[in-house]
PDB file of C-alpha atoms in Angstrom:
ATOM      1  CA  UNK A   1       0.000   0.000   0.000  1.00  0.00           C
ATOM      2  CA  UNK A   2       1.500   3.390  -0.889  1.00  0.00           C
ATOM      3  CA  UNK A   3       1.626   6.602   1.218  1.00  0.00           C
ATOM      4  CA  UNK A   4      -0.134   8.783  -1.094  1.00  0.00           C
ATOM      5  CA  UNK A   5       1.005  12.323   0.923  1.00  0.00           C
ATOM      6  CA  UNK A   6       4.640  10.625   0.353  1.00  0.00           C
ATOM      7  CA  UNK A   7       3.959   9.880  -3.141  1.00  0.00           C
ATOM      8  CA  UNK A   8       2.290  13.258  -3.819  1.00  0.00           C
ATOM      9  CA  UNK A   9       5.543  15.279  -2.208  1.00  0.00           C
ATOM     10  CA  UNK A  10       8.141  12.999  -4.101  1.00  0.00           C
ATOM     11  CA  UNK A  11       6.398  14.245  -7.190  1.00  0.00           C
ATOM     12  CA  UNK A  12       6.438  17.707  -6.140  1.00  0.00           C
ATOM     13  CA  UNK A  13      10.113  17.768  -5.553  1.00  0.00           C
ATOM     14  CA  UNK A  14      10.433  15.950  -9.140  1.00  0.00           C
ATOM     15  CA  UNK A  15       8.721  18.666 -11.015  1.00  0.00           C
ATOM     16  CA  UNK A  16      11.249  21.543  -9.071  1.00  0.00           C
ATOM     17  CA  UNK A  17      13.896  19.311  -9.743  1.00  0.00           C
ATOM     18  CA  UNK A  18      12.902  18.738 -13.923  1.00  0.00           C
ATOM     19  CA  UNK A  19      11.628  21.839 -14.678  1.00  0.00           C
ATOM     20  CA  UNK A  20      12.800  24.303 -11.863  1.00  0.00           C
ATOM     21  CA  UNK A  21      12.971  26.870 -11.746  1.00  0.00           C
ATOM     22  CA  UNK A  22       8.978  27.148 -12.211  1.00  0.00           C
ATOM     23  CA  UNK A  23       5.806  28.339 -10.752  1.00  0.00           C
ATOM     24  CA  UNK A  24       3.556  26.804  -8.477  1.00  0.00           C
ATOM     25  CA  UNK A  25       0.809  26.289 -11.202  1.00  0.00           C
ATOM     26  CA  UNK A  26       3.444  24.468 -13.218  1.00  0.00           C
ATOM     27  CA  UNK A  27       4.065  22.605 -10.388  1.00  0.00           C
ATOM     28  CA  UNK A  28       0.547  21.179  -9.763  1.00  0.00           C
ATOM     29  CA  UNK A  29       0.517  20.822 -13.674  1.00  0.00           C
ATOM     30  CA  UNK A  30       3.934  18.574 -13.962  1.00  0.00           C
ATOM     31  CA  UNK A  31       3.289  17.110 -10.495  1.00  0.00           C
ATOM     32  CA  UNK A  32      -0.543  16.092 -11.851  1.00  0.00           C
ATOM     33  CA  UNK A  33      -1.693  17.014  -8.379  1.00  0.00           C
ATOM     34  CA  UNK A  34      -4.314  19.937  -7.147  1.00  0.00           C
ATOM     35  CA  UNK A  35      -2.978  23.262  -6.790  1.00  0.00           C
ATOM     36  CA  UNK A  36      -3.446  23.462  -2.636  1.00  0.00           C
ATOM     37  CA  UNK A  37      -2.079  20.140  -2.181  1.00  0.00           C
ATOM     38  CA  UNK A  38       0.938  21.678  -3.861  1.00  0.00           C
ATOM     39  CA  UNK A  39       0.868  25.056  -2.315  1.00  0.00           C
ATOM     40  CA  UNK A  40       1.111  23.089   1.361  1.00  0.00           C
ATOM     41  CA  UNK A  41       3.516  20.537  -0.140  1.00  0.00           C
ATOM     42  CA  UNK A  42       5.823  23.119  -1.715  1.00  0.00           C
ATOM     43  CA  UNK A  43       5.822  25.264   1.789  1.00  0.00           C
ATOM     44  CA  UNK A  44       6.913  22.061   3.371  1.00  0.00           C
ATOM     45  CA  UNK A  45       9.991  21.509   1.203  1.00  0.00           C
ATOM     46  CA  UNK A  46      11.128  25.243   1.641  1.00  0.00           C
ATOM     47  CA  UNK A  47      10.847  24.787   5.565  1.00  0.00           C
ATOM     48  CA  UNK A  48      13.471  21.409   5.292  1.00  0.00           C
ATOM     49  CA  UNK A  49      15.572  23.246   2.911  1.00  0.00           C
ATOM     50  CA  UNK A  50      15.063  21.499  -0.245  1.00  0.00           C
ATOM     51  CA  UNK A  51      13.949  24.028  -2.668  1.00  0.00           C
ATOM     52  CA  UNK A  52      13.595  27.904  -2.640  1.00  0.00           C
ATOM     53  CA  UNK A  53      12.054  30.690  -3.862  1.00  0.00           C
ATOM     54  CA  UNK A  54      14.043  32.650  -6.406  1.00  0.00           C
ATOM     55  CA  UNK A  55      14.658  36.304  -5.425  1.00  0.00           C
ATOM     56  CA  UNK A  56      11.361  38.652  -6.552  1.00  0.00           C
ATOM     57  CA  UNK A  57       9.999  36.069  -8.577  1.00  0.00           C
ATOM     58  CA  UNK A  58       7.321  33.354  -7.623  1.00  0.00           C
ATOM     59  CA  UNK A  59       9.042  30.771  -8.870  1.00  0.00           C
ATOM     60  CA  UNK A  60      10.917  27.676  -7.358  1.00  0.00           C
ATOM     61  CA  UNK A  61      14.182  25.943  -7.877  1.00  0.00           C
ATOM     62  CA  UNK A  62      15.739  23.180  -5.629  1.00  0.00           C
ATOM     63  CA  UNK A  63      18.797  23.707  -3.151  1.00  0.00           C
ATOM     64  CA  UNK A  64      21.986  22.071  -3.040  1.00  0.00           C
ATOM     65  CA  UNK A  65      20.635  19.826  -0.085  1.00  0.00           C
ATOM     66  CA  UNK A  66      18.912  18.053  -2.824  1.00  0.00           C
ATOM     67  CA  UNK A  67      22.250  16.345  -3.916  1.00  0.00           C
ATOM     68  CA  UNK A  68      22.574  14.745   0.112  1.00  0.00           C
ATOM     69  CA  UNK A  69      19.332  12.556  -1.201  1.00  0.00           C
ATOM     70  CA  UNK A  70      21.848  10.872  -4.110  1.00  0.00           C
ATOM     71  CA  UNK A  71      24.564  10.355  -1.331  1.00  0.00           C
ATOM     72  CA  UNK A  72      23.690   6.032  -1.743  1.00  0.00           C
ATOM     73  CA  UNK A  73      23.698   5.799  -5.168  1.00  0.00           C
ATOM     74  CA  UNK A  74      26.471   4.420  -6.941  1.00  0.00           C
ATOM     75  CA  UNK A  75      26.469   6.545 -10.390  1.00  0.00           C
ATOM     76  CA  UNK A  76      26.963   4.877 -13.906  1.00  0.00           C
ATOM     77  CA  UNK A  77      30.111   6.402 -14.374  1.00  0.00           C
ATOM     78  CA  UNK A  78      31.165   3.543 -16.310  1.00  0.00           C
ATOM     79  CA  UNK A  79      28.171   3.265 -18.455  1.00  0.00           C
ATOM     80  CA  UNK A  80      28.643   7.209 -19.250  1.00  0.00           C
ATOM     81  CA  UNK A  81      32.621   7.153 -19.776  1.00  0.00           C
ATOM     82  CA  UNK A  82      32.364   4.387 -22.167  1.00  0.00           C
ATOM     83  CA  UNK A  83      29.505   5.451 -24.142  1.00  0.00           C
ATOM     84  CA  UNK A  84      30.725   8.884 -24.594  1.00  0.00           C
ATOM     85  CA  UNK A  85      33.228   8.811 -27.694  1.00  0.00           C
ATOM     86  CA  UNK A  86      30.086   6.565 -29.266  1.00  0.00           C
ATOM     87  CA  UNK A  87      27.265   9.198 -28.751  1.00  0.00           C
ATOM     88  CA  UNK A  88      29.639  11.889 -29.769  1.00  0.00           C
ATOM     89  CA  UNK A  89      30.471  10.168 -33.460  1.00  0.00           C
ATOM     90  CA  UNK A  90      26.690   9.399 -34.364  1.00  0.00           C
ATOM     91  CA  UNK A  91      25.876  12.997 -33.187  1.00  0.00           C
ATOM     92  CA  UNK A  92      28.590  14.199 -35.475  1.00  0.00           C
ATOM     93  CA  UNK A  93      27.443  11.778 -38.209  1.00  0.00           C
ATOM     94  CA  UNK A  94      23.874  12.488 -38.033  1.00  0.00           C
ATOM     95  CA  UNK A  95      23.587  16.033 -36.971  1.00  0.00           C
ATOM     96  CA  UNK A  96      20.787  15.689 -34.500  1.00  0.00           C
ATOM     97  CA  UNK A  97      21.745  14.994 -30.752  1.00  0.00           C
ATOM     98  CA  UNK A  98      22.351  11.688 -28.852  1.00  0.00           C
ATOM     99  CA  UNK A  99      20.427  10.652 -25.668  1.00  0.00           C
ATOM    100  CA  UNK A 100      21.685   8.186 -23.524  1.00  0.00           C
ATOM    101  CA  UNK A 101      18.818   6.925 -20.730  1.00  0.00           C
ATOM    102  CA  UNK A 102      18.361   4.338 -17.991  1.00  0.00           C
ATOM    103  CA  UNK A 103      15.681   3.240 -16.152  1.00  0.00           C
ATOM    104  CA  UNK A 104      14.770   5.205 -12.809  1.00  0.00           C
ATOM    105  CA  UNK A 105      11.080   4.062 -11.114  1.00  0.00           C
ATOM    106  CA  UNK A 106       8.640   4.668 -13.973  1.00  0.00           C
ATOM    107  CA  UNK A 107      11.118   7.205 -15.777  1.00  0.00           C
ATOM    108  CA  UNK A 108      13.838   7.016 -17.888  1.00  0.00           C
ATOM    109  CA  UNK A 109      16.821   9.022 -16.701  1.00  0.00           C
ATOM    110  CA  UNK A 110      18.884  10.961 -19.318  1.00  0.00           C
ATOM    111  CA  UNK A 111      22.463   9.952 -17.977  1.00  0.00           C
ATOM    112  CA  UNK A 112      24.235  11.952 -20.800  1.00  0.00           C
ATOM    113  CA  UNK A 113      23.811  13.302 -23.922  1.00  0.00           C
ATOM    114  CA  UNK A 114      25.071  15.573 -27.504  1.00  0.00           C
ATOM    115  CA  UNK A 115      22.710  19.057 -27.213  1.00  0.00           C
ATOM    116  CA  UNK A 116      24.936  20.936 -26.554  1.00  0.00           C
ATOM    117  CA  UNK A 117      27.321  19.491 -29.593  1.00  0.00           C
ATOM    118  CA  UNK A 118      24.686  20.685 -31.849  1.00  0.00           C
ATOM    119  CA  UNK A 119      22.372  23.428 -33.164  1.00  0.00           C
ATOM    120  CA  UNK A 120      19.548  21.133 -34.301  1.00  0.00           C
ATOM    121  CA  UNK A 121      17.809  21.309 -30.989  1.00  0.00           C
ATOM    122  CA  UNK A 122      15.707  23.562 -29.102  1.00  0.00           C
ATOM    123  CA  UNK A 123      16.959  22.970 -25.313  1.00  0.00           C
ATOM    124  CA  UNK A 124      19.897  21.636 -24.178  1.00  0.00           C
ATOM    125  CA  UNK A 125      18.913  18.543 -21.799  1.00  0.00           C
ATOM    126  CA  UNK A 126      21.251  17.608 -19.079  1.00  0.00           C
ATOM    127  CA  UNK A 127      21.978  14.506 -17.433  1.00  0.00           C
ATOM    128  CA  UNK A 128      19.261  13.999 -14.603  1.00  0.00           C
ATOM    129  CA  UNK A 129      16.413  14.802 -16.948  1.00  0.00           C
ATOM    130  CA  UNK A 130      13.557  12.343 -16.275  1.00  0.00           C
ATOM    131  CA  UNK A 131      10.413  11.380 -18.841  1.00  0.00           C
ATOM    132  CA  UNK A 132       7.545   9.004 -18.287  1.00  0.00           C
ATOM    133  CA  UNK A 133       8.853   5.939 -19.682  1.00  0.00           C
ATOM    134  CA  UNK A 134       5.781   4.959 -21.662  1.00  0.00           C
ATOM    135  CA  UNK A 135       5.605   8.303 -23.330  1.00  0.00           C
ATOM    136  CA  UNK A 136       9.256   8.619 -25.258  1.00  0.00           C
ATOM    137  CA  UNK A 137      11.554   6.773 -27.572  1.00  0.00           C
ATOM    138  CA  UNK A 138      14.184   5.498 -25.228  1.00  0.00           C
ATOM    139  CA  UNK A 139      11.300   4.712 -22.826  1.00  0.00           C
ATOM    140  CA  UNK A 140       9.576   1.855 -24.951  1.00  0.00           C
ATOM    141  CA  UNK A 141      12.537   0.590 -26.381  1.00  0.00           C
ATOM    142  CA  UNK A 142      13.447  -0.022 -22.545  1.00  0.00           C
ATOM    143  CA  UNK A 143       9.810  -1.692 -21.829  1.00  0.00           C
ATOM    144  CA  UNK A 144      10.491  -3.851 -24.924  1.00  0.00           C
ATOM    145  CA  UNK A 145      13.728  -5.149 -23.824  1.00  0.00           C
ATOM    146  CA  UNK A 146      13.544  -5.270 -20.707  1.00  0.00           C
ATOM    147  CA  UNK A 147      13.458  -8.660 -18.494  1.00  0.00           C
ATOM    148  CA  UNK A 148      10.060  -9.761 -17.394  1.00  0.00           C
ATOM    149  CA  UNK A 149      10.453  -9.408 -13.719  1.00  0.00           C
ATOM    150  CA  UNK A 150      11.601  -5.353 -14.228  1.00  0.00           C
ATOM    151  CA  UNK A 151       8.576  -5.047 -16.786  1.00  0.00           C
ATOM    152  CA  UNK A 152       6.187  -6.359 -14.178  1.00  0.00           C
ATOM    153  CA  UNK A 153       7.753  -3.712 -11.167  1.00  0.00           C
ATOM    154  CA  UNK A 154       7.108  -1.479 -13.691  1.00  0.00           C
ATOM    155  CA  UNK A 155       3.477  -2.414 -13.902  1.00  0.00           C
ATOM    156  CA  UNK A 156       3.251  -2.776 -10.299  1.00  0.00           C
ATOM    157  CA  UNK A 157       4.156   0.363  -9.536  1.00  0.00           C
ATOM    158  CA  UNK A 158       1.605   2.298 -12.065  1.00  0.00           C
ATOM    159  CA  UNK A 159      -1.080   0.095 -10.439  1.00  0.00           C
ATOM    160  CA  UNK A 160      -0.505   2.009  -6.861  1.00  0.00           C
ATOM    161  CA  UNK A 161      -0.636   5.410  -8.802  1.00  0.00           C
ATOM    162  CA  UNK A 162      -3.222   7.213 -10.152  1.00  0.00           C
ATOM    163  CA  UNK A 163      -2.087   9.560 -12.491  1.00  0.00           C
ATOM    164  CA  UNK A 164      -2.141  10.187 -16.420  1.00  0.00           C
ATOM    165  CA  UNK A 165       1.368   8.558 -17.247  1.00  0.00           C
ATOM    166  CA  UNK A 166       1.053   5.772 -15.590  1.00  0.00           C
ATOM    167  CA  UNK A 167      -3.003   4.791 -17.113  1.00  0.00           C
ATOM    168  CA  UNK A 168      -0.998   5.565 -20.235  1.00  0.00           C
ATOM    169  CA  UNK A 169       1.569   3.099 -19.444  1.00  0.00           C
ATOM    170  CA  UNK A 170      -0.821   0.454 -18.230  1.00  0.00           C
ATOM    171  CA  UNK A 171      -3.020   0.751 -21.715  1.00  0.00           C
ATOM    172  CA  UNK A 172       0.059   0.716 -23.833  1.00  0.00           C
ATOM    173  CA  UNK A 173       0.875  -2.864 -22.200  1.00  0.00           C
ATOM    174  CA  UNK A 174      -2.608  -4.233 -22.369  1.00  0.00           C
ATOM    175  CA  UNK A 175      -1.419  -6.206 -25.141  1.00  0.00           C
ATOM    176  CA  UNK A 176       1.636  -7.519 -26.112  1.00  0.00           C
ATOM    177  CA  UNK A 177       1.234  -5.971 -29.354  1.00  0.00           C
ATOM    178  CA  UNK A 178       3.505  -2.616 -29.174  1.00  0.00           C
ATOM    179  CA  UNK A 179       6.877  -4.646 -27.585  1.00  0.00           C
ATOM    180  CA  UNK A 180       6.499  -7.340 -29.823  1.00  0.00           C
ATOM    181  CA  UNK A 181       6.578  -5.130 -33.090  1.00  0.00           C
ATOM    182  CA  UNK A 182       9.447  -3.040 -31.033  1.00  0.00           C
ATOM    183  CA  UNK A 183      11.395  -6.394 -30.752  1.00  0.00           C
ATOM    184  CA  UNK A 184      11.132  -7.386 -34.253  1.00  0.00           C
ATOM    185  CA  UNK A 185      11.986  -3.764 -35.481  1.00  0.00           C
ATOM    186  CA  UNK A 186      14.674  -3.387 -33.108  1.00  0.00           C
ATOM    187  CA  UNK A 187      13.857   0.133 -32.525  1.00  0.00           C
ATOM    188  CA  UNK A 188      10.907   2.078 -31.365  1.00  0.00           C
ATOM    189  CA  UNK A 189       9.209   5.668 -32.537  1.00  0.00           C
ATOM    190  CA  UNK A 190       8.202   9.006 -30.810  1.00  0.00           C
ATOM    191  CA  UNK A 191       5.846  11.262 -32.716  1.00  0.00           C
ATOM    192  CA  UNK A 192       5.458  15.015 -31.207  1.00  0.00           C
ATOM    193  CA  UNK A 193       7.238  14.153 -27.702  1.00  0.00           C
ATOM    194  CA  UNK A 194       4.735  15.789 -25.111  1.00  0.00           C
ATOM    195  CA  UNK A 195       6.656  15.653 -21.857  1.00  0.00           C
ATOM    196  CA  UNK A 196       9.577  18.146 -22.750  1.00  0.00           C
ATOM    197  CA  UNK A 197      10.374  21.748 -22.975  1.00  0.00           C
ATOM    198  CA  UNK A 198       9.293  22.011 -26.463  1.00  0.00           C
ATOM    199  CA  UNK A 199       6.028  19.566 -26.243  1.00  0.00           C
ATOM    200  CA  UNK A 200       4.873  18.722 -30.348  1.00  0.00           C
ATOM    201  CA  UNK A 201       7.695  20.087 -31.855  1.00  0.00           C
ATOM    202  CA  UNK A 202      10.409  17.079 -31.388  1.00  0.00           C
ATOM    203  CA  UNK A 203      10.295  13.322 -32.353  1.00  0.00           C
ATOM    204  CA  UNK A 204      12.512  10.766 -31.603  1.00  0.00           C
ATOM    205  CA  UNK A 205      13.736   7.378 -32.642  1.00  0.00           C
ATOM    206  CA  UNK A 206      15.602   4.848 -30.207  1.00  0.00           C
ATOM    207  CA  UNK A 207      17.337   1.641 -29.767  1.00  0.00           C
ATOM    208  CA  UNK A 208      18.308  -0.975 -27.084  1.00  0.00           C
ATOM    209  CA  UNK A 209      21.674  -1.220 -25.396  1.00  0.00           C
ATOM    210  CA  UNK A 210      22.403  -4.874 -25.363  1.00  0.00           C
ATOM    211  CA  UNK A 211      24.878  -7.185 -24.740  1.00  0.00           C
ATOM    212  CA  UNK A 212      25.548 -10.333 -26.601  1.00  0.00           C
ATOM    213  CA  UNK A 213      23.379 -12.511 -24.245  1.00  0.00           C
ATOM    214  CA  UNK A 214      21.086  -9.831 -24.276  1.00  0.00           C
ATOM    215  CA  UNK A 215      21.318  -8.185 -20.447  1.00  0.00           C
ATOM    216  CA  UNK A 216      19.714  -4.506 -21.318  1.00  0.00           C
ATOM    217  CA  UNK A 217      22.318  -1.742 -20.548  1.00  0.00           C
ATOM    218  CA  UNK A 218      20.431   1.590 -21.524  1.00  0.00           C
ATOM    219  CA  UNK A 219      18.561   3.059 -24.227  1.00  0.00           C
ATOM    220  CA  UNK A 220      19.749   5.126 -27.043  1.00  0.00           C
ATOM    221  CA  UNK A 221      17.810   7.549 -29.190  1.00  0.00           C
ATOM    222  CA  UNK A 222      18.470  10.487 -31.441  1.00  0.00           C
ATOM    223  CA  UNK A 223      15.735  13.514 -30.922  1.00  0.00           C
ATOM    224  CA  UNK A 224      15.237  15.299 -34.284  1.00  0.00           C
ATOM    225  CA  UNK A 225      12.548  18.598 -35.511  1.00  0.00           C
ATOM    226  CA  UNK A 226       9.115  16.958 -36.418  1.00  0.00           C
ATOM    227  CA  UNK A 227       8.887  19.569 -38.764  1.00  0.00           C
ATOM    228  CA  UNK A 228      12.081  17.882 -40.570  1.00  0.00           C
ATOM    229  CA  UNK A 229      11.191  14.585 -41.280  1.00  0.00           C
ATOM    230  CA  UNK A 230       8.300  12.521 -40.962  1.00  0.00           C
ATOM    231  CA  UNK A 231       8.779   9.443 -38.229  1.00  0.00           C
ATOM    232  CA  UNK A 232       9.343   7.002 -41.365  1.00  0.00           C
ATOM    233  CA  UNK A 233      11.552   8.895 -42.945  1.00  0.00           C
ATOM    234  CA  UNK A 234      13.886   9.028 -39.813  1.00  0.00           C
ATOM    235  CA  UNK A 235      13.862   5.389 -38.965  1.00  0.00           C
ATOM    236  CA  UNK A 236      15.657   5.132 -42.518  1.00  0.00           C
ATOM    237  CA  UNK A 237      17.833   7.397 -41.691  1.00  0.00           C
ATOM    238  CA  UNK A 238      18.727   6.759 -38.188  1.00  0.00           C
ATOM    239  CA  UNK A 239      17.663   3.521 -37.049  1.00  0.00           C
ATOM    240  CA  UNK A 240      20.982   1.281 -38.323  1.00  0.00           C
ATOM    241  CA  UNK A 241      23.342   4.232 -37.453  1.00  0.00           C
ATOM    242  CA  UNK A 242      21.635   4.047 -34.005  1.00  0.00           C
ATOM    243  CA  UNK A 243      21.532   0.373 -33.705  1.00  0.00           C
ATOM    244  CA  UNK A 244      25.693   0.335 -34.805  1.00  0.00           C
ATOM    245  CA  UNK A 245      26.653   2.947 -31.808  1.00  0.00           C
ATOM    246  CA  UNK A 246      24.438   0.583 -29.473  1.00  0.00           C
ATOM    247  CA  UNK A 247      26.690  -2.476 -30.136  1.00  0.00           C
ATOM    248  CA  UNK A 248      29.845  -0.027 -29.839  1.00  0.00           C
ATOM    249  CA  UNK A 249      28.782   0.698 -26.545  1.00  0.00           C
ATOM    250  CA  UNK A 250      27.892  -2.826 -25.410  1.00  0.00           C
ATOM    251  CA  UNK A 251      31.205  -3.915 -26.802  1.00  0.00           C
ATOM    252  CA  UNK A 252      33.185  -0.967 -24.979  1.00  0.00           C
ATOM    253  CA  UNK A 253      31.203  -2.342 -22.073  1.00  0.00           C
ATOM    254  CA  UNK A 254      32.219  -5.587 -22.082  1.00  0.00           C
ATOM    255  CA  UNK A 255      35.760  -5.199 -21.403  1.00  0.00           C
ATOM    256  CA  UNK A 256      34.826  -4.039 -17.856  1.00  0.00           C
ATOM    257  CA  UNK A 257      32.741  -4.529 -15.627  1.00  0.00           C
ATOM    258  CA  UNK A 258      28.605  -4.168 -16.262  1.00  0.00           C
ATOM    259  CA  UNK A 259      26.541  -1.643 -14.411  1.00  0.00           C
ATOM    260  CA  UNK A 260      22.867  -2.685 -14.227  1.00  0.00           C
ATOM    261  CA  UNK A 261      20.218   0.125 -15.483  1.00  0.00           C
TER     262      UNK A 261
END
């Protein structure tokens, strides 16, 4: 049984975190939660020191103590160093920048990526940056490749929520028919990402990090204009150089040791 106060406040501090530094409507908005809840929710967070209000502007951004809640996690410093050099090549061969993204709850995780290599974007995303996993490229490749037992803590945990990403998620795997076409494709599609800075106006295409007994690593996508191409015309273009800089990475991978997503 979840703690729904505790569940409301982690998203709070999520949204601040993602999107910070923002307003309390966009908080309630990104958090998906009613605007007092958030009002009481955000006042609690500035009491304990985790976020702030910036100087004559209503708007929040988290504190530095926010880093002491990270303190226990071991960081994929491996997984980052090694895939690097790879990201960097297909961003220079392609044009369009490189994501790099792990699992983290029902999120993937942007661990590192190529905006700021390039001017084909319209933000520059930093490691940290979190999207519903249902809802983006690197996402469902991750659900489709994925072992069974992480697929079903996924699912588990969108049953104790109640909130639009995760009925999304839960429809999307009503039927095995979206991760089975993913499989057999090898890749899987974004049209008009919605949970971004720039929601419509980016699409993506992304790829499974695998090794050669197929443990799941990370996922790999390239984020491109949806004004430029239309989604079929950028799996043919970016799909097999996507798919070779996955199986770079795996390799460079393999000659230390693994870090689990």
């Amino acid at each position: 049984m979840t703690v729904r106060a505790i569940s409301r406040a982690i998203a709070v501090l999520s949204a601040v975190n993602r999107d910070g530094p923002i307003t309390m409507m966009g908080i309630a908005r990104s958090a998906e939660i009613p605007y007092p809840t958030a009002s009481r929710i955000v006042h609690t967070l500035l009491e304990e020191g985790l976020i702030e209000r910036e100087p004559a502007r209503k708007r929040y951004r988290v504190t530095s103590l926010v880093q002491t809640l990270s303190l226990g996690f071991q960081e994929e410093d491996e997984l980052v160093s090694k895939a690097r050099p790879h990201i960097e090549a297909l961003c220079r061969e392609v044009g369009w920048p490189v994501s790099l993204a792990t699992r983290v709850g029902g999120r993937v995780m942007l661990r590192d990526s190529t905006h700021a290599m390039t001017s084909l974007t319209f933000s520059n995303y930093y490691p940290g940056y979190t999207l519903p996993i249902a809802e983006c490229a690197t996402g469902k490749a991750y659900l489709a490749f994925c072992d069974r037992e992480e697929r079903e803590a996924i699912i588990e945990g969108w049953e104790a929520i109640d909130n639009e990403s995760a009925r999304v998620g839960l429809l999307m795997l009503g039927d095995n028919y979206m991760l089975n076409k993913i499989r057999t494709d090898g890749y899987a599609t974004q049209a008009r990402n919605s949970y971004n800075a720039e929601p419509g106006k980016t699409s993506s295409v992304a790829v499974p990090v695998l090794t050669e007994d197929g443990q799941l690593i990370a996922s790999l996508g390239v984020v491109y204009f949806a004004a430029a191409m239309k989604v079929d015309d950028a799996v043919v273009q970016l799909a097999k150089p996507l798919q070779e800089t996955a199986r770079g990475i795996a390799a460079s991978m393999t000659k230390g040791t693994l870090v689990a997503a």
